[in-house]
Structure formats: structure tokens, C-alpha cells
XYZ file of C-alpha atoms in Angstrom:
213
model
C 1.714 -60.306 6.915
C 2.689 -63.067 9.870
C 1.368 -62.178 13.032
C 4.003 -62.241 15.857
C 4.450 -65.374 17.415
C 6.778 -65.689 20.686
C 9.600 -68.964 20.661
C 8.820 -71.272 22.429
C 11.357 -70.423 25.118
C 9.421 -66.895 25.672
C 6.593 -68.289 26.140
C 7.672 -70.683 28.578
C 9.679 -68.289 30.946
C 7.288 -65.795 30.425
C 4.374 -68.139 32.402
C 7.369 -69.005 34.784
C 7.886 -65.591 35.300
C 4.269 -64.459 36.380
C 4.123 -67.360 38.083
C 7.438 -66.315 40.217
C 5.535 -62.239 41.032
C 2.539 -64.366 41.926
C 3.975 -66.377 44.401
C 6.047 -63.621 45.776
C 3.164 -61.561 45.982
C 1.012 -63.953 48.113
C 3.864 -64.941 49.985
C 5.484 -61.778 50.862
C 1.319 -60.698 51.867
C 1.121 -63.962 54.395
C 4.940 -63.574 55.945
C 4.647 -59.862 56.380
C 1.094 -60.340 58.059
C 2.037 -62.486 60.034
C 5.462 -60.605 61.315
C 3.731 -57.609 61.821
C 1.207 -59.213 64.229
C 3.792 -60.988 65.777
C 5.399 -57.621 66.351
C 2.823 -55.980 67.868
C 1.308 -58.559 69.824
C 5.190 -58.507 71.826
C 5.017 -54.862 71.566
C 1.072 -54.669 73.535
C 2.874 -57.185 76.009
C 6.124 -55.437 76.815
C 3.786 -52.009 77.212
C 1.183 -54.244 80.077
C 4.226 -55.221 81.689
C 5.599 -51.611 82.089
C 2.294 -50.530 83.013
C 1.634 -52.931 85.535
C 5.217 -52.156 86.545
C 3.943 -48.764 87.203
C 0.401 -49.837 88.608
C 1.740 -51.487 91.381
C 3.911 -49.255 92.587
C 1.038 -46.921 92.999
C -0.083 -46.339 97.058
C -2.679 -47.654 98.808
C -5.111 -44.484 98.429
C -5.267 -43.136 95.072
C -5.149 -39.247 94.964
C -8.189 -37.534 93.884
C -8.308 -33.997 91.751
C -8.092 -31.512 92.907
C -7.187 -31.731 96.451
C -4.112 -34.041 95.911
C -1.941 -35.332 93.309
C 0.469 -38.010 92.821
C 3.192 -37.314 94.545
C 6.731 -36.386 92.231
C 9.110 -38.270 95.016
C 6.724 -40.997 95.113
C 8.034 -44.741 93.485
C 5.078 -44.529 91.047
C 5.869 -40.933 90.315
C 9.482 -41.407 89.589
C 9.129 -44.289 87.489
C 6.492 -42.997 85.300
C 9.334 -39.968 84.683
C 12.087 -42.089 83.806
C 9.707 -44.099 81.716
C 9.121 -40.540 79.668
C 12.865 -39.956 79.327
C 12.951 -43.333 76.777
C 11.713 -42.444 72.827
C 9.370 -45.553 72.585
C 6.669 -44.197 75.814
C 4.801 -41.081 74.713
C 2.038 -40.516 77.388
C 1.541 -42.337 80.653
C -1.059 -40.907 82.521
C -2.855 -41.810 85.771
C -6.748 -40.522 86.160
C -8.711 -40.641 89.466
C -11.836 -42.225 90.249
C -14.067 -39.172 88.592
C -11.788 -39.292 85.488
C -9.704 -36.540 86.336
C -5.916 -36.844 85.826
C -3.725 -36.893 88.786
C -0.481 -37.823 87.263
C 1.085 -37.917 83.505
C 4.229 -37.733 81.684
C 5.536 -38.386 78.335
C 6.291 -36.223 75.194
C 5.815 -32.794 74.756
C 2.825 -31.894 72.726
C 1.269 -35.606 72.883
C -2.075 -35.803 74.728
C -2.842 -36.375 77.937
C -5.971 -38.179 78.048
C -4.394 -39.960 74.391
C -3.805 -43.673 76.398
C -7.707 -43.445 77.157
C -9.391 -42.201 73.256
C -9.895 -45.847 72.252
C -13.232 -47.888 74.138
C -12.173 -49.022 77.389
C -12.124 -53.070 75.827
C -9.806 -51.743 73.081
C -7.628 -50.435 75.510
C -7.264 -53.576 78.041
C -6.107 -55.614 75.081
C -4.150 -52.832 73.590
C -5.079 -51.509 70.706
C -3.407 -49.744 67.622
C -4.438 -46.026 67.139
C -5.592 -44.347 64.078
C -3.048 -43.974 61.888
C -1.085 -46.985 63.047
C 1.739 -44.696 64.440
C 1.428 -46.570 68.171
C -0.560 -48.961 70.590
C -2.508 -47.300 73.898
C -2.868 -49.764 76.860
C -5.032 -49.365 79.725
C -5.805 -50.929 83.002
C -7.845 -50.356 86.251
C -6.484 -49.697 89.301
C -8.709 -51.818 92.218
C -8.567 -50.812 95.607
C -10.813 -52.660 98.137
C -12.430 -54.895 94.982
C -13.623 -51.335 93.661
C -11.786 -49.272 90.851
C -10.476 -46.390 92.074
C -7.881 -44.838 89.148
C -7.371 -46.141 85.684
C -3.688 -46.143 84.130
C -3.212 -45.502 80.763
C 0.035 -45.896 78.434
C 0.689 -44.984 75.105
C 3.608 -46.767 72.870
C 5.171 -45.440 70.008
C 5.555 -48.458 67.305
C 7.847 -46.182 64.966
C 10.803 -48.440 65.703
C 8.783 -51.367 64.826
C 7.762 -49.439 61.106
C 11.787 -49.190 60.807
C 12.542 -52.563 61.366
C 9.284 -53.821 58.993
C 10.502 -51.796 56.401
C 13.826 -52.758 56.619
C 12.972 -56.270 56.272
C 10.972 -55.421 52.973
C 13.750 -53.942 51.377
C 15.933 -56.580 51.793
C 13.099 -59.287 51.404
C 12.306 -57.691 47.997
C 16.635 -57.252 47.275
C 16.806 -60.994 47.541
C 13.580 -61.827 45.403
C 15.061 -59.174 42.670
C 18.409 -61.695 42.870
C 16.635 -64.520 43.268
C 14.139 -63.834 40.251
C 17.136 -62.690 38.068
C 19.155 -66.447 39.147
C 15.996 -68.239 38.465
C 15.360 -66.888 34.534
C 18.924 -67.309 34.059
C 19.074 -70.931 34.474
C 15.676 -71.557 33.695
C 16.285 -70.374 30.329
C 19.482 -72.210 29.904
C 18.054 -75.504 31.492
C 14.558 -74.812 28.960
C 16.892 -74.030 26.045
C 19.226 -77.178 26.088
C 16.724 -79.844 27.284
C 13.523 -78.699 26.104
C 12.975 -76.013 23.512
C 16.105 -77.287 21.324
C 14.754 -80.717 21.103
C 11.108 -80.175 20.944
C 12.188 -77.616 17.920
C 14.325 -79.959 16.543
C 11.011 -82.865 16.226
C 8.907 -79.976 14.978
C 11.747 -79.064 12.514
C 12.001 -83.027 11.325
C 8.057 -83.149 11.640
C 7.536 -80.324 9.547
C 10.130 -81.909 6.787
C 7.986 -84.945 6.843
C 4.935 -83.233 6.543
C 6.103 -81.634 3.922
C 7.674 -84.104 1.843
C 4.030 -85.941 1.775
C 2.466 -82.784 0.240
């Protein structure tokens, strides 16, 4: 009994093929690496800009727990509240000197002290939390060359996981399309201007081979 043994063609698009989920594989790895940093890094800049937005709008002397608070009517004050009403800020909260916190807003259930759980390096660079769900930023607030508060703001990056894998989908839509187009013609192209001919001069071969036997 003949073991099996693929045409020619077969063989051929079936190393093109692999080779084609290989590429993809790497490449699809390397572009959607390198979006997603991208991506975040604009995402830990637009969150130091609204924090610094909201750092310097703070007054001159920094309340201290528990004798005073930030003020609600104050620019800082309303700001950070509007800055809660939008879905992408989930805590921004002000501590005093002696860590305690003075002002915060942001979604309900979400944690207060959540902008400042990462080291306090982590956090002036921004830094992704566990889980991946959002970046916390942080900043000191210097009065008199001394640091008298630290801000903290937390930024959800579900928007960001929408959009990432949106553009999966449709990256791996046109790969399907593309890797169907390619096999198509490949295997016409291979069948009329390789494996036909190359059979055809094993064919004739094989009859001269044969006739000298």
C-alpha cells in the first residue's frame, strides 16, 4: 500500500500558507505593541495635563485635615467636580501634607486613596494598575520649595480597550480576506506556471526513464 503523498501544488501553498499565519502573527504582535504604548503614553499625558490643570488652580495655603478642607466654591474644587461628571476620570483626590485627604471626587464606589496605591515613582510617570483597567497619575504640590499636598488622578483606559479591540477585529477581517485572495491566486499562478510544467518534465522524465529500463 502507497503511502500518501501531497501534489506538488499542496505542498507548495501549504509552506506559503504557514508562512502567511507566521508573519501575521509576528506582525500583528509588533503593530499592536506598539499602538497600545502609543495609546497609553497619550493617555498618561492628557491625564498630567488635567492634573496639573487642577494643581494649579489650587490656593496658596493648602488645607490641612481636619481643621479645613478644600473649599466646594473654590476654582480647584469646582473643577475637580466637573472633571468627575466625565466617564474617563474615576478618582481625583487631593491629600494634605500628613497624608490625609482634603478633597476627592470621582465615581461612586472607586477608592479614594486609589490615584496613590502604586510607589510614588510609578505614579509621577503614570503608571497602569493591576489589571490594566486604567492609569493613576500623581504629582506634588510645592509651596515655598517644600511639598505641602500631593494630587492624585486616576484614568479609566476602558475606551482605549474598545478602540484596541476594535482595531483587532477588523485587522484580523482583512488578514482572513487577504489570506483567502492570496491562496486563490497563488494557487492559480503555482498551477499554470509552475506545478503544470514541472509535472509535465517529470511526466516526460519518467517516460524516458522508463523506456531505458
Amino acid at each position: 500500500m502507497k503511502g500518501f503523498r501531497p501534489s506538488l501544488t499542496f505542498s507548495i501553498l501549504t509552506s506559503l500558507a504557514c508562512l502567511l499565519i507566521l508573519t501575521w502573527i509576528l506582525f500583528s504582535l509588533f503593530a499592536f505593541k506598539t499602538a497600545e504604548r502609543d495609546l497609553y503614553a497619550q493617555k498618561r499625558e492628557h491625564a498630567r495635563i488635567i492634573l496639573s490643570a487642577f494643581v494649579n488652580q489650587l490656593p496658596d495655603e493648602i488645607p490641612l485635615f481636619p481643621n479645613t478642607m478644600l473649599q466646594l466654591d473654590s476654582p480647584a474644587a469646582t473643577y475637580g467636580v466637573k472633571l468627575a461628571d466625565g466617564r474617563a476620570i474615576e478618582r481625583l483626590t487631593l491629600l494634605d501634607a500628613a497624608g490625609k485627604v482634603v478633597f476627592t471626587s470621582g465615581r461612586e464606589g472607586v477608592d479614594i486613596y486609589l490615584p496613590f496605591s502604586i510607589s510614588e515613582k510609578l505614579s509621577a510617570e503614570g503608571a497602569i494598575l493591576p489589571g490594566g483597567s486604567s492609569i493613576a497619575i500623581a504629582m506634588s504640590v510645592n509651596r515655598s520649595g517644600q511639598s505641602a499636598a500631593r494630587a492624585g488622578l486616576v484614568v479609566s483606559l476602558a475606551d482605549e480597550k474598545i478602540r484596541m479591540e476594535r482595531s483587532r477585529q477588523l485587522f484580523l477581517s482583512y488578514f482572513a480576506l487577504d489570506f483567502i485572495l492570496l491562496l486563490g491566486i497563488g494557487s492559480y499562478i503555482l498551477s499554470r506556471i509552475v506545478v503544470r510544467p514541472v509535472e509535465r518534465l517529470l511526466s516526460a522524465t519518467e517516460r524516458i526513464t522508463g523506456g531505458y529500463c
